[in-house]
Short mmCIF file of C-alpha atoms in Angstrom, two decimals:
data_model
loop_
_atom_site.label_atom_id
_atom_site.label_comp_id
_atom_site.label_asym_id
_atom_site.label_seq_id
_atom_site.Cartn_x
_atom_site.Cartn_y
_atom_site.Cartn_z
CA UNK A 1 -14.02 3.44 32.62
CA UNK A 2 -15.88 0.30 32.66
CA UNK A 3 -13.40 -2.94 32.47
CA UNK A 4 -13.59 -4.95 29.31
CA UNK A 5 -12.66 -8.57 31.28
CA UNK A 6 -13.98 -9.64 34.62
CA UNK A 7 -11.48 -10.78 37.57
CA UNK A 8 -10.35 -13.83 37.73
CA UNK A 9 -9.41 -15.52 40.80
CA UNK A 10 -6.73 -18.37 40.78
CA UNK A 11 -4.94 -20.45 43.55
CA UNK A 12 -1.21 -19.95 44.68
CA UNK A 13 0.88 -21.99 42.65
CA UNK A 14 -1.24 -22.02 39.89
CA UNK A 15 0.13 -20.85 36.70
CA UNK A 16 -0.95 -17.76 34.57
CA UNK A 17 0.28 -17.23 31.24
CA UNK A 18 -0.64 -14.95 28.29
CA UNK A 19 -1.04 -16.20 24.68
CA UNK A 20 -1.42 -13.76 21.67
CA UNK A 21 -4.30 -13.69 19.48
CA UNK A 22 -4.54 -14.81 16.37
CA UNK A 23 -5.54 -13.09 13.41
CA UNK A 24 -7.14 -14.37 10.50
CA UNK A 25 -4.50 -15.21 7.65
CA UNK A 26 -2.18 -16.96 10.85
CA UNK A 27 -0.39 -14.31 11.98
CA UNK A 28 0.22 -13.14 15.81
CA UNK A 29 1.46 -9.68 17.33
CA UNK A 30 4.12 -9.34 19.87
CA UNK A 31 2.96 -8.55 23.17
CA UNK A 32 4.45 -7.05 26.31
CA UNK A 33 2.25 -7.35 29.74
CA UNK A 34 3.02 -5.31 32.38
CA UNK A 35 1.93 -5.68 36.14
CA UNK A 36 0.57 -2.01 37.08
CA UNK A 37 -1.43 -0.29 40.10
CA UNK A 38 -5.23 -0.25 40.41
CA UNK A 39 -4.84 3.34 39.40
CA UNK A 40 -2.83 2.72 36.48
CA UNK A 41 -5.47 -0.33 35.98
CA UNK A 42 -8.95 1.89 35.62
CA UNK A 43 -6.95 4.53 33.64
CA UNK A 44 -4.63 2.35 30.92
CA UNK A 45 -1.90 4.26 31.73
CA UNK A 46 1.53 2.08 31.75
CA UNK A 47 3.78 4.31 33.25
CA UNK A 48 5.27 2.50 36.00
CA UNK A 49 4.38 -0.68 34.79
CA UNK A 50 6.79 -4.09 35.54
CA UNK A 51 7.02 -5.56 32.35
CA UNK A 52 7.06 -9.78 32.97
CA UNK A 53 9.02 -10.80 30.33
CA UNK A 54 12.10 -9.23 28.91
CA UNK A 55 10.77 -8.24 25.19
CA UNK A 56 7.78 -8.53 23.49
CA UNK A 57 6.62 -11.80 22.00
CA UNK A 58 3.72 -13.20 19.96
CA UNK A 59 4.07 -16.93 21.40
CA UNK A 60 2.52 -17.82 25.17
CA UNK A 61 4.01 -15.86 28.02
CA UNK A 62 3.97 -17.30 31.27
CA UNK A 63 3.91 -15.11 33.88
CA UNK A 64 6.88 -15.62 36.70
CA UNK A 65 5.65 -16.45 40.41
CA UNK A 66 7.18 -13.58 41.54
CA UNK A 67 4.14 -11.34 40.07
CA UNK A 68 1.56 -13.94 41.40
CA UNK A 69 1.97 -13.79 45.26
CA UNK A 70 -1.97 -13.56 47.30
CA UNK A 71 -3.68 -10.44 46.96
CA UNK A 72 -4.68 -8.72 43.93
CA UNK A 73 -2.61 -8.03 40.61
CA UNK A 74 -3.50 -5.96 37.60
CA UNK A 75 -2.03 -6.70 34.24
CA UNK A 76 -2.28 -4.47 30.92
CA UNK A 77 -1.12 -6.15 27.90
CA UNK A 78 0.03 -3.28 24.93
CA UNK A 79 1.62 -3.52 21.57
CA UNK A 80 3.66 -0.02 20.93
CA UNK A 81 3.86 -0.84 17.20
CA UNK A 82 0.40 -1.65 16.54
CA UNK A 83 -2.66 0.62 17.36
CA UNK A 84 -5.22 -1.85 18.06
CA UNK A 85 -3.33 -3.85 20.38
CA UNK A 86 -4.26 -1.37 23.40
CA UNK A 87 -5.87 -1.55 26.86
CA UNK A 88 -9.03 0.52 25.54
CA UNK A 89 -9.39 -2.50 23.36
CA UNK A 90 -10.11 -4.83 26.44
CA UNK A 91 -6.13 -6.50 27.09
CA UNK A 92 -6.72 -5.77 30.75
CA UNK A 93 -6.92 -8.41 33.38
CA UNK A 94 -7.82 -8.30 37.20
CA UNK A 95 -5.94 -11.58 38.84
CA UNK A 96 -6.82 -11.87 42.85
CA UNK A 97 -4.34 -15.14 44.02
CA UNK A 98 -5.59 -16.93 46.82
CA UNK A 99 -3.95 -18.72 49.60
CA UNK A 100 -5.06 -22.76 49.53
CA UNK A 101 -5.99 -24.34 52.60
CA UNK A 102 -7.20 -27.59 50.98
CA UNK A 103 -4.61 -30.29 52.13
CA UNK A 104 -1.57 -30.83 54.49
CA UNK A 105 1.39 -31.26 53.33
CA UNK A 106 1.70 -34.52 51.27
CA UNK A 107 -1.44 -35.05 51.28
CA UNK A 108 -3.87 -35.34 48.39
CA UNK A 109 -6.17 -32.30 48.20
CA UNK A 110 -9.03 -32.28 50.49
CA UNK A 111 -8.14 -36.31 51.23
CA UNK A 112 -9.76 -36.93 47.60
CA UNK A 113 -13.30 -36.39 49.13
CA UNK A 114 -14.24 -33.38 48.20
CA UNK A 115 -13.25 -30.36 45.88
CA UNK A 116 -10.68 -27.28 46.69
CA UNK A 117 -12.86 -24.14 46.36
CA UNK A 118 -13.58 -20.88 46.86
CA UNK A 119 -16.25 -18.22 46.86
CA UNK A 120 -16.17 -14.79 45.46
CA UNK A 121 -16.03 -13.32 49.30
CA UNK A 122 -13.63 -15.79 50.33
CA UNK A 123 -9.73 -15.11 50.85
CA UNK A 124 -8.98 -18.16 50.44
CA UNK A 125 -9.76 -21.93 48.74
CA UNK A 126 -11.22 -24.61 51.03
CA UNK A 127 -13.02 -27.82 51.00
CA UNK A 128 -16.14 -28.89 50.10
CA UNK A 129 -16.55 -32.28 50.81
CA UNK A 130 -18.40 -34.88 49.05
CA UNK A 131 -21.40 -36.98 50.39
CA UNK A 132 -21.36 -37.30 54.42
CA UNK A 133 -17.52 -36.27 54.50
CA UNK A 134 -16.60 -33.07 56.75
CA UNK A 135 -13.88 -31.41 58.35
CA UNK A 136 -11.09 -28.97 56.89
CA UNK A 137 -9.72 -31.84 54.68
CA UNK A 138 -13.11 -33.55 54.34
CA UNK A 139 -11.58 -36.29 56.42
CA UNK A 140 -14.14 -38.54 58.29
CA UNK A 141 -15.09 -37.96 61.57
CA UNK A 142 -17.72 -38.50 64.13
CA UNK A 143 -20.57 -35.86 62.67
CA UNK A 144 -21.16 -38.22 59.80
CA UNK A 145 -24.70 -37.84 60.84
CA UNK A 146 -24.22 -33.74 59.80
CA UNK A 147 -23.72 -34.62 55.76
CA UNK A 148 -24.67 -32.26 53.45
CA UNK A 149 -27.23 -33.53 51.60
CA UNK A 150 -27.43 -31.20 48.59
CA UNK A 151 -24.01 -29.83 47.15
CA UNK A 152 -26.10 -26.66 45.73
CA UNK A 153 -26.18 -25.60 49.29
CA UNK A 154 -22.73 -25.07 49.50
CA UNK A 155 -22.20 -24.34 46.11
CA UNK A 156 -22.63 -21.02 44.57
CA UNK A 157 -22.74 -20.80 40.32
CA UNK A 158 -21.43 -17.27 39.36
CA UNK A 159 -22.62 -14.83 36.69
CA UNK A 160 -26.39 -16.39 36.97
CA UNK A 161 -25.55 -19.95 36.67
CA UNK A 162 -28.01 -22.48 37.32
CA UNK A 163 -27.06 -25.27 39.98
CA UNK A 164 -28.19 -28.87 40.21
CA UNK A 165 -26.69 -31.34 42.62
CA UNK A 166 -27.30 -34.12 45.31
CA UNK A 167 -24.74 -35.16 48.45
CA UNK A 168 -21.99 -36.08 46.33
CA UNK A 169 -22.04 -34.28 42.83
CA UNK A 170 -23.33 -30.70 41.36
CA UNK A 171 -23.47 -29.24 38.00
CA UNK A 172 -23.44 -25.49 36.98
CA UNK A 173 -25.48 -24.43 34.10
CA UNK A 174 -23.87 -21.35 32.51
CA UNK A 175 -25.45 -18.97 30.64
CA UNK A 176 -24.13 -18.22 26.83
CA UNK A 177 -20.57 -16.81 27.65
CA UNK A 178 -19.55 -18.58 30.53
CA UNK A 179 -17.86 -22.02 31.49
CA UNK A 180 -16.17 -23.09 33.79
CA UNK A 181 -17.63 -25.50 37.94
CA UNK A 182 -19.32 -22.50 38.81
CA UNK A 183 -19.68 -20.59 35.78
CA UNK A 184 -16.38 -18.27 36.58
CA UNK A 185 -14.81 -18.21 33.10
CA UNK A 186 -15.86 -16.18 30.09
CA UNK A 187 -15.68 -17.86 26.92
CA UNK A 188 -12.90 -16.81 24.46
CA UNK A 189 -15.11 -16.24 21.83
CA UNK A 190 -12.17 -15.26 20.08
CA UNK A 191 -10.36 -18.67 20.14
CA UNK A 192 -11.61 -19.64 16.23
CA UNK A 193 -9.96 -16.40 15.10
CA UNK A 194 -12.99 -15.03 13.52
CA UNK A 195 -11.99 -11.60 12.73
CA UNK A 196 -10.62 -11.96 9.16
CA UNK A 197 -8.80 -8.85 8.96
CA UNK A 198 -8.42 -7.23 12.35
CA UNK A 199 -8.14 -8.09 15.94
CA UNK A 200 -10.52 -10.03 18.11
CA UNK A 201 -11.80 -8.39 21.87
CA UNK A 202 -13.36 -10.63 23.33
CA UNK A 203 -17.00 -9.88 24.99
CA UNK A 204 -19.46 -11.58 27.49
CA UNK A 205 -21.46 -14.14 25.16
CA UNK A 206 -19.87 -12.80 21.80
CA UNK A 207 -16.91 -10.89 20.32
CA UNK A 208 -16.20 -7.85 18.41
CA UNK A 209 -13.65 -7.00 15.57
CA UNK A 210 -11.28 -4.19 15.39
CA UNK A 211 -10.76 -3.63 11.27
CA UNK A 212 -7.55 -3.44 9.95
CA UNK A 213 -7.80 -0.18 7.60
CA UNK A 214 -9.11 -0.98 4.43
CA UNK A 215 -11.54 -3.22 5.51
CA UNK A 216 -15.34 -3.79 7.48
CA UNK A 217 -18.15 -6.26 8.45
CA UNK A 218 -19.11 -8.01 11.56
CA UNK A 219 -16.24 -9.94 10.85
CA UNK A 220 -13.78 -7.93 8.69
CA UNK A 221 -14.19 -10.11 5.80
CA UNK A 222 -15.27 -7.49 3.55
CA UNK A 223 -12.99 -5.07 1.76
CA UNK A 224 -13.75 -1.17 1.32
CA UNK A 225 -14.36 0.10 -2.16
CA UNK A 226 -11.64 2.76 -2.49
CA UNK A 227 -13.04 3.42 -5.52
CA UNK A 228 -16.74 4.15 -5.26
CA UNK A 229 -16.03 8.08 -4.20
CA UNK A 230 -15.10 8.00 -8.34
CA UNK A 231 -11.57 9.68 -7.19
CA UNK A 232 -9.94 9.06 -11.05
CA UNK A 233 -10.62 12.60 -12.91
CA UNK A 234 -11.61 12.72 -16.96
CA UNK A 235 -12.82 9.74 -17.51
CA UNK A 236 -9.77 7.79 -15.98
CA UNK A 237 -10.09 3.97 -14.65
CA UNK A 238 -9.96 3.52 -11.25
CA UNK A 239 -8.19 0.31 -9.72
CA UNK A 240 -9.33 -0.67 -6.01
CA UNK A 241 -6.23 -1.63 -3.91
CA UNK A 242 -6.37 -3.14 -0.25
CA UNK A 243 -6.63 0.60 1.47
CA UNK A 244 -5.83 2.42 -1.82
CA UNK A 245 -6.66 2.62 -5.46
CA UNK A 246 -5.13 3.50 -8.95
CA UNK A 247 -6.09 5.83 -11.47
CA UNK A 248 -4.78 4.37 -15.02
CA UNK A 249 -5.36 8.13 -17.08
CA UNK A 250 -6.26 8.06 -20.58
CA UNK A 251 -3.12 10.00 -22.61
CA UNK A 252 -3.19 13.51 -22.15
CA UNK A 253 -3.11 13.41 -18.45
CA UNK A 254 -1.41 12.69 -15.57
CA UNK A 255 -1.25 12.56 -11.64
CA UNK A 256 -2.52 10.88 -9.16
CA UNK A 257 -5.81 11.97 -10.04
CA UNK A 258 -5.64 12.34 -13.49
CA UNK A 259 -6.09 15.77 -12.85
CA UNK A 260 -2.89 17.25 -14.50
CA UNK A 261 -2.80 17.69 -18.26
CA UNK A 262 0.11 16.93 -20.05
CA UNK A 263 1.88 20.33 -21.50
CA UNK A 264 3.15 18.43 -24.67
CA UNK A 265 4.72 21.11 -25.83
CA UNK A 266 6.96 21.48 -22.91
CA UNK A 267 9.22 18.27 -24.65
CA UNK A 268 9.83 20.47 -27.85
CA UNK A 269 8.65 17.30 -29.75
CA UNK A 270 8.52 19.54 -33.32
CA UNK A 271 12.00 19.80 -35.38
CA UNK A 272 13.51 22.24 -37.61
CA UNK A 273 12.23 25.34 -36.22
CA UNK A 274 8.85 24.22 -36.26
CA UNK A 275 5.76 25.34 -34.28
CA UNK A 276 4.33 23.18 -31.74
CA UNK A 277 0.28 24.01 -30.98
CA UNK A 278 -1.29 22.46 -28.16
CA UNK A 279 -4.43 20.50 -29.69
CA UNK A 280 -6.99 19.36 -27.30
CA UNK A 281 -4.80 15.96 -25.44
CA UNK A 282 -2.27 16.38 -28.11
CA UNK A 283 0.04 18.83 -30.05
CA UNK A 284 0.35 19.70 -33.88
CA UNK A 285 3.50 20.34 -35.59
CA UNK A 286 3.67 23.51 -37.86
CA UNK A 287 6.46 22.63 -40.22
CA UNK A 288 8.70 25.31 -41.58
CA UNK A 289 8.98 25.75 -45.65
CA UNK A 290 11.03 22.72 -46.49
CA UNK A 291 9.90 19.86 -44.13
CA UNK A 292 7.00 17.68 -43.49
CA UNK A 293 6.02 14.68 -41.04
CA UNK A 294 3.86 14.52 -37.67
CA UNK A 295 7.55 15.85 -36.21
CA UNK A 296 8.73 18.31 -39.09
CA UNK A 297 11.45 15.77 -39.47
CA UNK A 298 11.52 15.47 -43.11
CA UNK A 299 13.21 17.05 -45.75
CA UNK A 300 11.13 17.46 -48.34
CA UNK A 301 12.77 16.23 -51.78
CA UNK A 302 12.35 19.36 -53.95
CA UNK A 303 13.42 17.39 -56.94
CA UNK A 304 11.14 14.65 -56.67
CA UNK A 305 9.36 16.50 -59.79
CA UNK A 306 12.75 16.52 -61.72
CA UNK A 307 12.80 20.29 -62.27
CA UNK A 308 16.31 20.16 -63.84
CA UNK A 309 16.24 20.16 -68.32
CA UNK A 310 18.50 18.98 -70.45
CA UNK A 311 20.30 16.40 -68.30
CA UNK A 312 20.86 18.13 -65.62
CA UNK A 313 21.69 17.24 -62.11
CA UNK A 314 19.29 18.20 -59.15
CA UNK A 315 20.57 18.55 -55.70
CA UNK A 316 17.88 19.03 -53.03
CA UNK A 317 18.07 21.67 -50.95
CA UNK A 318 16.45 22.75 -47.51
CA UNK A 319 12.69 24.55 -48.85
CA UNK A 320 14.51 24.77 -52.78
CA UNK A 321 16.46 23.09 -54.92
CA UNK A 322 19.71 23.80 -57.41
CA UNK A 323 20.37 22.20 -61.05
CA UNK A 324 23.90 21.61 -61.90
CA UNK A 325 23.74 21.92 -65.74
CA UNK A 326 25.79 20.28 -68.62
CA UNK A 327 28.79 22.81 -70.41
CA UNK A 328 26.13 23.36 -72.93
CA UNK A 329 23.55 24.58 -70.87
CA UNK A 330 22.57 27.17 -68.14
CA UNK A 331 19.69 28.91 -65.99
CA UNK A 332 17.51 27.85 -63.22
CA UNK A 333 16.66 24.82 -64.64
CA UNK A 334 19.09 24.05 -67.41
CA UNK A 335 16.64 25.44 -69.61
CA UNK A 336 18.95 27.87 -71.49
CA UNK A 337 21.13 26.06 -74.82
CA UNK A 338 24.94 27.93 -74.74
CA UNK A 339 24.17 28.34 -78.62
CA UNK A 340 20.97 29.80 -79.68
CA UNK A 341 19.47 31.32 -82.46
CA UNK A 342 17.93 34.18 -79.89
CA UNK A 343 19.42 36.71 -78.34
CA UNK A 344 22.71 35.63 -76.27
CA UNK A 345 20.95 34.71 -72.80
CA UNK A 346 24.15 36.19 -70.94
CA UNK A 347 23.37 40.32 -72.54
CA UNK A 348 21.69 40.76 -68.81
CA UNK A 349 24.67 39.51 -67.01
CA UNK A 350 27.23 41.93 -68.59
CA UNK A 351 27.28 44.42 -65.86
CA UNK A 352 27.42 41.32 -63.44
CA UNK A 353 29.88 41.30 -61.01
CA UNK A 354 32.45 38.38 -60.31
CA UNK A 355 31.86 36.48 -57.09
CA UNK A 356 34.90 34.39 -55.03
CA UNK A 357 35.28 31.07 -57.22
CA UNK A 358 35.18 29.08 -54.38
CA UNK A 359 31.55 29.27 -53.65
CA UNK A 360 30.71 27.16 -56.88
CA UNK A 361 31.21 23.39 -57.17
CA UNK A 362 33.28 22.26 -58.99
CA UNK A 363 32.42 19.11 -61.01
CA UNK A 364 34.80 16.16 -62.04
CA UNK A 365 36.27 16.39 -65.42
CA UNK A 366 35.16 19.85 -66.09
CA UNK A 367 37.58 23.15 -66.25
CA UNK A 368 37.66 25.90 -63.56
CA UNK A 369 34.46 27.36 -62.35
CA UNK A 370 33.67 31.73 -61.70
CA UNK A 371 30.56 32.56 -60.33
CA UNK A 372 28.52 35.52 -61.20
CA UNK A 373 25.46 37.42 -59.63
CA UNK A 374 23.13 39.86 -61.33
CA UNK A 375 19.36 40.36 -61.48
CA UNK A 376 19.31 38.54 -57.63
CA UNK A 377 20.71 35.26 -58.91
CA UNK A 378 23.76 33.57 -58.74
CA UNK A 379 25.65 32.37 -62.18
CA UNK A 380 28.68 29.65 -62.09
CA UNK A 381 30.78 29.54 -65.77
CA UNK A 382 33.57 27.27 -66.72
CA UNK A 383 35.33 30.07 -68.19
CA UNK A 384 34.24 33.55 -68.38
CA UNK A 385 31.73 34.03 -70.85
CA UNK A 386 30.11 30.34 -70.82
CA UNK A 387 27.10 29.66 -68.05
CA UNK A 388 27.88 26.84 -66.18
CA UNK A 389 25.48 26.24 -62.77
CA UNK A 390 22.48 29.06 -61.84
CA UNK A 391 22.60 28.05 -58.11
CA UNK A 392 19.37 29.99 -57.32
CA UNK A 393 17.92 33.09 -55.96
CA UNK A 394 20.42 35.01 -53.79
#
């Protein structure tokens, strides 16, 4: 697997530390590196990995000297509770500490006449002494006469960097990517945070985003359309979330989708025995005799039209109605007079027979009430012989 970040290649005693990335909108993850073997290195596999601090953190982690004696060290840094914070994503680093054998002890380093450095093939850092200066510590001596004239021919730039110099000074130019004396560091191209919405890797001369989900561009700056697959069924409008959307269905309908149509029946929104009908997105109501409404849930007033003669009283009933009639009158609607020069109204009802009393009403002030039924109706008198109250069909 080719590695995502080139070695680097420090002094004993200098000081290493790992800082987490920023993301746009100012928010870090907690990191955890771990020290691991070349093989674990090459393959991003952790197992057996020294972690160097304690717990995960997202502020700068300096690594303990303990991890940073000479040779060569391998570091992954991995976030377990976040998918993009991984060693495939580049988090790896290859740290080779060298030994420095640029000044004796209380000394400055290389007797402030040169500059502690060291070469790619070297094991160690040494001097490289300024001007006509030479010797281990650049201290002066009798082969003055042996100065270097051109720094560039003991200086090396890495990664194709240009070098310019006379006997006392020399300049590396770097190509785009690299800084650094001799070129040796990449740039973090990732230091401006420029990944919007996702995590920054960064690359040799550039950078490249890992998107958070929900989102794409160079940069992550631009947010998916969850809603240009048209995922909202009949006719429903579709809301675009970050990573999701919302279907607002039009009535009749329901689900995520809007795919579902509403039983409205199932609710039993009719009353009084009526019949509900599924119509189209809606229901109809099919009242029973009696009631009207959108719901069935009115009685209708059967004496609205004033059906009872001759004073009589009308008391509604459920699909009907009853009259309750004065002493002098009687039938359906109090149409009958008690005295009348036609033929006695009550010759039908002689063979009537005499119903339980109890079942007529009784009104105030009047005498005692028997009710009658003959020819299917039902007939209240005061007294036998006089009609009272026809209460209706039986």
């Amino acid at each position: 697997m080719e590695l995502q970040l080139l070695p680097v290649e420090i002094q004993e005693g200098n000081f290493l530390s790992f800082q987490s990335e920023l993301f746009g909108g100012g928010w870090t993850l907690p990191t955890v590196p771990l020290e691991v073997d070349v093989d674990g290195f090459r393959s991003c596999n952790v197992t057996g990995g020294v972690a160097v601090t304690h717990m995960a953190s997202n502020q700068t982690i300096g690594v303990d000297p303990v991890f940073l004696t000479p040779g060569v060290h391998y570091f992954i840094v991995d976030a377990a509770d976040d998918l993009l914070v991984t060693c495939e994503s580049g988090l790896r680093l290859n740290v080779t500490v060298k030994s420095g054998n640029c000044h004796v002890a209380g000394d400055v380093m290389c007797s402030d006449r040169g500059l502690c450095l060291t070469q790619h093939a070297q094991s160690d850092y040494t001097c490289y002494c300024c001007g006509k200066y030479q010797g281990k510590y650049c201290f002066q001596g009798l082969l003055c006469e042996e100065r270097v004239n051109n720094m560039c021919d003991v200086i090396s730039c890495n990664n194709s960097g240009v070098c310019t110099g006379n006997s006392t000074h020399f300049h590396c130019a770097c190509l785009p990517g690299f800084t650094g004396s001799h070129c040796e560091v990449d740039v973090n191209d990732c230091a401006s945070s420029p990944c919007v919405n996702g995590l920054c890797v960064d690359e040799v001369g550039g950078y490249t985003c890992y998107c958070r989900p929900g989102f794409h561009g160079q940069r992550c700056e631009l947010d998916y359309d969850e809603c240009s697959t048209n995922p909202c069924e009949n006719q429903a409008f579709c809301q675009d979330l970050r990573d999701n959307f919302t279907c607002h269905c039009h009535p009749g309908f329901t689900g995520r989708h809007c795919a579902i149509k509403v039983q409205a029946c199932v609710s039993h929104p009719c009353r009084n025995g009526a019949l509900c009908e599924e119509v189209s997105i809606a229901y109809k109501c099919k009242c029973a005799p009696g009631f009207q409404g959108s719901h069935c849930e009115v009685n209708v007033d059967d004496c609205e039209a004033r059906p009872c003669l001759n004073g009589g009283t009308c008391v509604d009933r459920v699909g009907g109605y009853s009259c309750l009639c004065h002493e002098m009158h009687a039938g359906p609607n109090c149409q009958y007079p008690r005295h009348s020069t036609e033929a006695d109204p009550l010759s039908s009802f002689r063979t009537a027979k005499t119903l339980n009393p109890s079942s007529c009403p009784r009104p105030p002030l009047l005498p005692p009430i028997t009710q009658i039924s003959t020819r299917g109706e039902n007939l209240c008198l005061s007294k036998p012989g006089l009609p009272l109250l026809l209460r209706g069909l039986v």
